Short mmCIF file of C-alpha atoms in Angstrom, two decimals:
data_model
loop_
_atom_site.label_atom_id
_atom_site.label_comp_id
_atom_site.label_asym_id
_atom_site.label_seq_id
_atom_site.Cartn_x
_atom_site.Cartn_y
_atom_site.Cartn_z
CA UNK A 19 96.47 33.56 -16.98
CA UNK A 20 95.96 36.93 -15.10
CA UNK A 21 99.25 37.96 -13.11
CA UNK A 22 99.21 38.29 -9.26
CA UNK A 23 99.12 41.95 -8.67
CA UNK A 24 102.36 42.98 -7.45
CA UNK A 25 103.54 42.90 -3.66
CA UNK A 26 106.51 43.69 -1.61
CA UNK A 27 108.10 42.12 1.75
CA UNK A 28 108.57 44.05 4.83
CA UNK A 29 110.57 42.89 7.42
CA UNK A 30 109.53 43.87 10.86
CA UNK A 31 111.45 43.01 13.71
CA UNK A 32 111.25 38.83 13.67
CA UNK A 33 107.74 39.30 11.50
CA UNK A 34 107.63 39.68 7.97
CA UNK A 35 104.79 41.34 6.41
CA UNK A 36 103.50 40.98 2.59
CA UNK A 37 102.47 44.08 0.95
CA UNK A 38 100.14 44.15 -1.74
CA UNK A 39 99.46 46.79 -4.12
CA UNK A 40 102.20 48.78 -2.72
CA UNK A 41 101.49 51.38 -5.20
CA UNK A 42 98.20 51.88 -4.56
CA UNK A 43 97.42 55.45 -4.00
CA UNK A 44 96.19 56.88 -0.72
CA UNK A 45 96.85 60.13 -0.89
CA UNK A 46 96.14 61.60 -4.59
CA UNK A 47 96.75 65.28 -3.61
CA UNK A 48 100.32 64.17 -3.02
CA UNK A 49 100.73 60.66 -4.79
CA UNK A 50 101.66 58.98 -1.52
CA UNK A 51 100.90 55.12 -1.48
CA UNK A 52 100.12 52.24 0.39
CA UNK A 53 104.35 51.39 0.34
CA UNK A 54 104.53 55.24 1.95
CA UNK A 55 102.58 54.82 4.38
CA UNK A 56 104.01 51.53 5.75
CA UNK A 57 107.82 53.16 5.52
CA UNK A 58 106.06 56.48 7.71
CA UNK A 59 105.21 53.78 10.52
CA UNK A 60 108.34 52.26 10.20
CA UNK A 61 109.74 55.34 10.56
CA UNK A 62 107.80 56.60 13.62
CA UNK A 63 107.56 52.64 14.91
CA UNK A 64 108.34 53.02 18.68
CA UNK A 65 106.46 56.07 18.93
CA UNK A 66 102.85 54.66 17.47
CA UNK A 67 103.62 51.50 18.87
CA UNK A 68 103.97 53.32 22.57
CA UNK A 69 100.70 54.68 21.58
CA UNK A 70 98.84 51.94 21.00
CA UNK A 71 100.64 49.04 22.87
CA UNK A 72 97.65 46.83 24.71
CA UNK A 73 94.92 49.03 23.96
CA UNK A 74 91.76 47.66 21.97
CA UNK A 75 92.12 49.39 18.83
CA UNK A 76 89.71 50.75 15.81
CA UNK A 77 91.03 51.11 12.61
CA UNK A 78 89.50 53.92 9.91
CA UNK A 79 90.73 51.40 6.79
CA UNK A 80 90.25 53.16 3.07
CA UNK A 81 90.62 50.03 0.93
CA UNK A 82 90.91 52.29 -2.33
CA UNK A 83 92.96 55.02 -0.63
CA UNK A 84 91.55 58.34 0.20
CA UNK A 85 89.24 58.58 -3.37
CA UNK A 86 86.25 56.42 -2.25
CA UNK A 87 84.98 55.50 0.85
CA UNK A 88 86.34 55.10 4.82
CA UNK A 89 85.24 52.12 6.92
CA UNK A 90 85.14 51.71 10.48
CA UNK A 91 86.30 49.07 11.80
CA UNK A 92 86.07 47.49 15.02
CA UNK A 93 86.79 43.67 14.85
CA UNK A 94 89.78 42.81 13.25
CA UNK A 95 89.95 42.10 9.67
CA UNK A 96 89.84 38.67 8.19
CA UNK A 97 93.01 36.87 7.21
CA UNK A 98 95.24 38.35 10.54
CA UNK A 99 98.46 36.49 10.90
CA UNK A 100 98.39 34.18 14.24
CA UNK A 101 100.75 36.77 15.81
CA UNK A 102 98.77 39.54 15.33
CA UNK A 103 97.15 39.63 18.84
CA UNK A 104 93.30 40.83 19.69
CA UNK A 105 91.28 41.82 22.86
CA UNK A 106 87.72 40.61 22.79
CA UNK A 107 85.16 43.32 24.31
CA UNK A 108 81.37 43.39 24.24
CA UNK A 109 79.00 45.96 22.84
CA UNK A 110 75.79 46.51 25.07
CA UNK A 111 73.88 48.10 22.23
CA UNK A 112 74.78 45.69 19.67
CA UNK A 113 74.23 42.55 22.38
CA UNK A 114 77.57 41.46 21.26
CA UNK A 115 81.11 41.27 21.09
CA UNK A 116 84.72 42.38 18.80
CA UNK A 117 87.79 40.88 18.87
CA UNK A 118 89.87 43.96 18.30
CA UNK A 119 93.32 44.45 17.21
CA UNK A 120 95.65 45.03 20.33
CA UNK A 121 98.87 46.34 18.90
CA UNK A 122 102.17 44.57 20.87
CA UNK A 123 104.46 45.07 18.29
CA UNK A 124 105.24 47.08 15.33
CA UNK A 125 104.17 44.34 13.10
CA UNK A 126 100.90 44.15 13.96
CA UNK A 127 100.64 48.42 13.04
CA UNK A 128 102.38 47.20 9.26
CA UNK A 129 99.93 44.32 9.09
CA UNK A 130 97.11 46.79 9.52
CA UNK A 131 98.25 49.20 7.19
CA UNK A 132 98.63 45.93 5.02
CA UNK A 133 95.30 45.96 5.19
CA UNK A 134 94.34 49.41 4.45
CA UNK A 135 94.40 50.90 7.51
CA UNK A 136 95.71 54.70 7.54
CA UNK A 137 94.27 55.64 10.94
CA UNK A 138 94.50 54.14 13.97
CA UNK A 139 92.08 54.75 17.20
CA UNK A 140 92.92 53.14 20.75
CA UNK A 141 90.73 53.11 23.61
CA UNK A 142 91.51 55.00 26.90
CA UNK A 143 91.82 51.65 28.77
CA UNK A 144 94.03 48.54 28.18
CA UNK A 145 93.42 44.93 27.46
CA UNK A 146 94.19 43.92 31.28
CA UNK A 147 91.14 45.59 32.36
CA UNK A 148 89.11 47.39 29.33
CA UNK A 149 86.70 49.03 31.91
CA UNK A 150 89.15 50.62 33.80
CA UNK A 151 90.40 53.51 32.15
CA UNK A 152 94.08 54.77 32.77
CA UNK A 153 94.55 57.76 30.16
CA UNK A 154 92.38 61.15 30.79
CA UNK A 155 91.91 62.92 27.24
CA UNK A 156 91.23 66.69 26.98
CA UNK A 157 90.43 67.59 23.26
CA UNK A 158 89.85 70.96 22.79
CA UNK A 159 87.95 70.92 19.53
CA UNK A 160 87.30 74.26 18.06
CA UNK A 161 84.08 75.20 16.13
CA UNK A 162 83.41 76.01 12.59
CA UNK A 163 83.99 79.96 13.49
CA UNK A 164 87.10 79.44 15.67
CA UNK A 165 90.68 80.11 14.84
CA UNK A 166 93.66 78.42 15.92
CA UNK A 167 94.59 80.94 18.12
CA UNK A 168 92.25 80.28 20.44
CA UNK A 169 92.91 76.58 20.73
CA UNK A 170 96.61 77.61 21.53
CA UNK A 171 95.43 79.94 24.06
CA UNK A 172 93.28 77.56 25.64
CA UNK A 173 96.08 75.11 25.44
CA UNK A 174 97.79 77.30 27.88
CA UNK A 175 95.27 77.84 30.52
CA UNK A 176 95.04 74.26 30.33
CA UNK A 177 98.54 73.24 31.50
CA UNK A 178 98.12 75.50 33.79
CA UNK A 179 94.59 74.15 35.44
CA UNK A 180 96.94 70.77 34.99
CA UNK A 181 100.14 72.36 36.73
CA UNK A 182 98.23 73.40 40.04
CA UNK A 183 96.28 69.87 40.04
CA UNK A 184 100.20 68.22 39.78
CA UNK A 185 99.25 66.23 36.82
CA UNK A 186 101.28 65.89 33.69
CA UNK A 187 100.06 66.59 30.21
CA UNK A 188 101.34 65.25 26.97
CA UNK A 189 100.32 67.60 24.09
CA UNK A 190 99.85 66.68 20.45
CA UNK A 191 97.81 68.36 17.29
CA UNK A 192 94.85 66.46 16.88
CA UNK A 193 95.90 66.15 13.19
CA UNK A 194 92.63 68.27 12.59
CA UNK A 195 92.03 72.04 13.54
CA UNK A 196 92.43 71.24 17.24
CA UNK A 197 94.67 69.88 20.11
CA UNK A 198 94.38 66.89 22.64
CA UNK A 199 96.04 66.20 25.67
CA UNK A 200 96.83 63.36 27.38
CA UNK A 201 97.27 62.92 31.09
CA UNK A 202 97.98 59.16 32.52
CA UNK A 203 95.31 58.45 35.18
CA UNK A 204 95.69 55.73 37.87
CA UNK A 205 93.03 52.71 36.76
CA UNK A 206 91.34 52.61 39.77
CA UNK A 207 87.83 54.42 38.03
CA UNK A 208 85.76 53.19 35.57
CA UNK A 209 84.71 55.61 32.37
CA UNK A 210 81.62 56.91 34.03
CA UNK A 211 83.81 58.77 36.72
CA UNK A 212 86.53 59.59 34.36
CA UNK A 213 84.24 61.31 32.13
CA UNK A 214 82.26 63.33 35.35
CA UNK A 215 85.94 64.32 36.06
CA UNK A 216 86.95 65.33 32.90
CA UNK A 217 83.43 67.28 32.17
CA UNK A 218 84.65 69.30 35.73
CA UNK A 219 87.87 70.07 33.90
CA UNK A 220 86.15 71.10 31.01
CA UNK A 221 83.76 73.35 33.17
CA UNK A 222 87.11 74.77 35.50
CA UNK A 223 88.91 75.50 31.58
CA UNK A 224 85.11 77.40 30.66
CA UNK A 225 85.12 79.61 33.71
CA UNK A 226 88.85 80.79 33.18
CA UNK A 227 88.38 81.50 29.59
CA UNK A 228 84.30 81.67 29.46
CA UNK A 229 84.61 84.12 26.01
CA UNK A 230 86.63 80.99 24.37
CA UNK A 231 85.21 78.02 25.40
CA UNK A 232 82.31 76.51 25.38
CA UNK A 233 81.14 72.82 27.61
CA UNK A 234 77.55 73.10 25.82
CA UNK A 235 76.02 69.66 25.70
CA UNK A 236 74.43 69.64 21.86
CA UNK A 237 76.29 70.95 18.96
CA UNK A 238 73.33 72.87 17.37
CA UNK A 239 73.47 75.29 20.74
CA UNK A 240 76.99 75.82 20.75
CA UNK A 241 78.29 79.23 19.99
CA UNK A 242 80.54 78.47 16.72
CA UNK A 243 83.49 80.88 17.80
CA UNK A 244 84.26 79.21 20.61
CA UNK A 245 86.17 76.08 21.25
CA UNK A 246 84.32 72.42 23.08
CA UNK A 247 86.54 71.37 25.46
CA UNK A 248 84.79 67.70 24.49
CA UNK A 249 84.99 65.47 27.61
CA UNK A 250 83.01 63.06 25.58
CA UNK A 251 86.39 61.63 24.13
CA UNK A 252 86.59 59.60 28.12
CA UNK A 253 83.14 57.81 27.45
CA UNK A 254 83.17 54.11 26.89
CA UNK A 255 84.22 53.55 23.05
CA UNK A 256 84.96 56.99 22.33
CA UNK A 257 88.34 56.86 19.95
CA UNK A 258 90.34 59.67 19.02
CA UNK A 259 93.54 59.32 16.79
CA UNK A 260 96.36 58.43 18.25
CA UNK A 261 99.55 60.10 18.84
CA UNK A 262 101.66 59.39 15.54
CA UNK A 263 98.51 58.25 13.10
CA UNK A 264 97.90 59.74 10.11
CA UNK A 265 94.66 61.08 9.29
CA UNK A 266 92.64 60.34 6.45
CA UNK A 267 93.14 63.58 4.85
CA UNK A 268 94.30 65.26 1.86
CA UNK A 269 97.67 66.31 3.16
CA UNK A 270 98.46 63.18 5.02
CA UNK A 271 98.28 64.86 8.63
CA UNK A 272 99.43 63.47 11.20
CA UNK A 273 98.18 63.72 14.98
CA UNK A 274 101.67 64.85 16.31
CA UNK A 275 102.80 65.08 19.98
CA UNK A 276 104.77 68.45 20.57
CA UNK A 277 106.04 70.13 23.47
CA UNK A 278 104.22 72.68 25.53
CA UNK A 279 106.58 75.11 24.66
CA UNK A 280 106.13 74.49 21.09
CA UNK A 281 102.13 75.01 21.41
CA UNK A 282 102.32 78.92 19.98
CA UNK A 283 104.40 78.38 16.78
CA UNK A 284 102.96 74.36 16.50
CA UNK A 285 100.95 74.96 12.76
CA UNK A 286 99.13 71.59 12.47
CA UNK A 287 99.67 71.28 9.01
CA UNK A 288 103.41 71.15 9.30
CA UNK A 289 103.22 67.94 10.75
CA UNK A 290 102.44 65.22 7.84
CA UNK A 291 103.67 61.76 6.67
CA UNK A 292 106.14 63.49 4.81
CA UNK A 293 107.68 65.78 7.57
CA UNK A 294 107.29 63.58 10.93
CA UNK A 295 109.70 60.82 10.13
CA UNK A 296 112.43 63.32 10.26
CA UNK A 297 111.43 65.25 13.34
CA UNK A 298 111.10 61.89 15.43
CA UNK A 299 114.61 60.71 14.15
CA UNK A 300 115.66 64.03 16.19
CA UNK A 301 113.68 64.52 18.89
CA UNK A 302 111.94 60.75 19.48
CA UNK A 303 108.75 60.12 20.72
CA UNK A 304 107.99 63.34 23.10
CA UNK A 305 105.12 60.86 24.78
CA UNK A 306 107.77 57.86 25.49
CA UNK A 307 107.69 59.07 29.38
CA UNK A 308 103.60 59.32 29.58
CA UNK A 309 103.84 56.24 31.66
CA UNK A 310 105.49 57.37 34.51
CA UNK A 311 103.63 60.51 35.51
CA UNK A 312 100.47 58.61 36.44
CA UNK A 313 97.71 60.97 37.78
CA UNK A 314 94.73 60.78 40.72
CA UNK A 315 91.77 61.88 39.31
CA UNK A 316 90.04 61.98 42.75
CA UNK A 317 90.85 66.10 43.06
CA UNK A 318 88.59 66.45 39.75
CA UNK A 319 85.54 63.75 41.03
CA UNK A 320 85.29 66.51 44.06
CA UNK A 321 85.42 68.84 41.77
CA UNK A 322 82.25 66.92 40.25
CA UNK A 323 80.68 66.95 43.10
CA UNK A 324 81.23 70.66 44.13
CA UNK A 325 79.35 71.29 40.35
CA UNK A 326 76.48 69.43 41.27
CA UNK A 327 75.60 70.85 44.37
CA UNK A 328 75.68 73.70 42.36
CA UNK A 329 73.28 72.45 39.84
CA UNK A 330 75.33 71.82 37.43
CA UNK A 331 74.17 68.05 35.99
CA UNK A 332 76.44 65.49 33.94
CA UNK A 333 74.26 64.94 30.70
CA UNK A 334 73.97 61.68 29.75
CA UNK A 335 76.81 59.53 27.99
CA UNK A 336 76.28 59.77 24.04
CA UNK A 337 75.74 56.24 22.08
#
């Protein structure tokens, strides 16, 4: 008789979680398993879990580790615990609906990593109301010809855009080439105005630094050396990685919230699975106060409207 492949039991809180394959390998530049990855979350737990806590949530799963192929998932995957709790939201272009996770508790992050989850990707809105929107996302996304210096000078110009508007931004690498920020929005607007006032940002950011950045609709017509301030990211079901995932990438990245005075020494690829578990243990979870700098986002809908009296048009949302 074939033996049960091997497993391990993590205990989570009042949950306990069954691991298989804990060797598995995710990660074969470095050797880092599926067990590593669950003791990095563990590690980071009130930090992700701040992150994600009532948001529907897509998981990037890679069943056989980073060596074959990612998968996208929205609805939750068979087998969840009755603990692990969902939101249900509905798809106009499919004509249907997902019950997605909705992360409460840092077991339901281990359970998903249980099953072969590495990134995790919230929605700007929470499970009370999914169509109202209450986190702004700026992600300045650099092209194929642009260097991280630009991002961090960008960066700059846009706490200060943020400063004189009296909103708060939360900073973090984007775990890529790039940098988000996060800004807590009142939920009073659904994603349509969110994403007219973050395009306004976007177009404010281009005419302070109009040699870096770029608000061109279609990739193929952006200038490569300059950096897409992509107010996209605020459309209805547009994920980015959250603040503490790890990315599904060679080094084990990790999308890692700094401080804005950290943003011109900040190299992106210090921050991995390997090297964030010790830098939270010191400085916690540099997002834990998002919550109570929540932001109007009226000042940037008149902004909006100043741009299209001036002809400036919001192109359509992307699919």
């Amino acid at each position: 008789m074939a033996s049960k492949p091997p497993s391990v039991e993590i205990e989570v809180d009042n949950r306990v979680v069954r691991i298989s394959n804990p060797d598995r390998v995710y990660f074969p530049e470095s050797g880092a398993t599926k067990l590593d990855l669950v003791e990095y979350y563990l590690a980071v737990g009130p930090g992700i879990v701040n992150a994600l806590r009532e948001r529907p949530c897509m998981l990037h799963r890679f069943p056989k580790g980073l060596a074959d192929k990612k998968v996208h998932q929205k609805r939750l995957p068979a087998g969840a615990p009755d603990w692990v709790e969902t939101v249900q939201l509905y798809f106009p272009r499919w004509g249907r609906t997902a019950d997605e996770l909705c992360v409460t508790e840092l077991g339901s992050v281990v359970w998903a990593v249980q099953m072969s989850t590495v990134e995790f990707h919230p929605w700007n809105s929470r499970r009370d109301d999914t169509e109202q929107p209450d986190e702004w996302r700026i992600d300045l996304d650099p092209g194929d010809e642009c260097d991280y210096a630009t991002v961090q000078r960008v960066a700059h110009v846009v706490h200060e855009v943020l400063d004189e508007l009296g909103a708060v931004g939360f900073p973090k690498t984007s775990g890529g080439k790039g940098l988000h920020v996060y800004v807590r929005i009142h939920p009073d607007h659904g994603f349509k105005d969110v994403r007219r006032g973050a395009l306004a940002f976007a177009r404010e950011i281009e005419r302070r630094t109009h040699d870096d950045v770029t608000t061109t609709w279609w990739r193929k017509d952006r200038d490569p050396r300059k950096l897409f301030v992509d107010y996209n990211q605020n459309a209805r079901d547009h994920t980015i990685a959250a603040a503490y995932s790890v990315r599904g990438v060679p080094d084990a990245r990790v999308s890692t919230p700094i401080a804005w005075d950290e943003v011109d020494d900040a190299d992106p690829r210090d921050f991995t699975m390997f090297t964030v578990p010790a830098r939270f243990a010191e400085l916690g979870d540099l997002h834990e106060a998002i919550d109570e700098h929540a932001f109007d986002i009226r000042p940037l809908l008149e902004w909006a409207e100043r741009d299209k009296a001036e002809g400036q048009e919001t192109p359509e949302e992307p699919d």
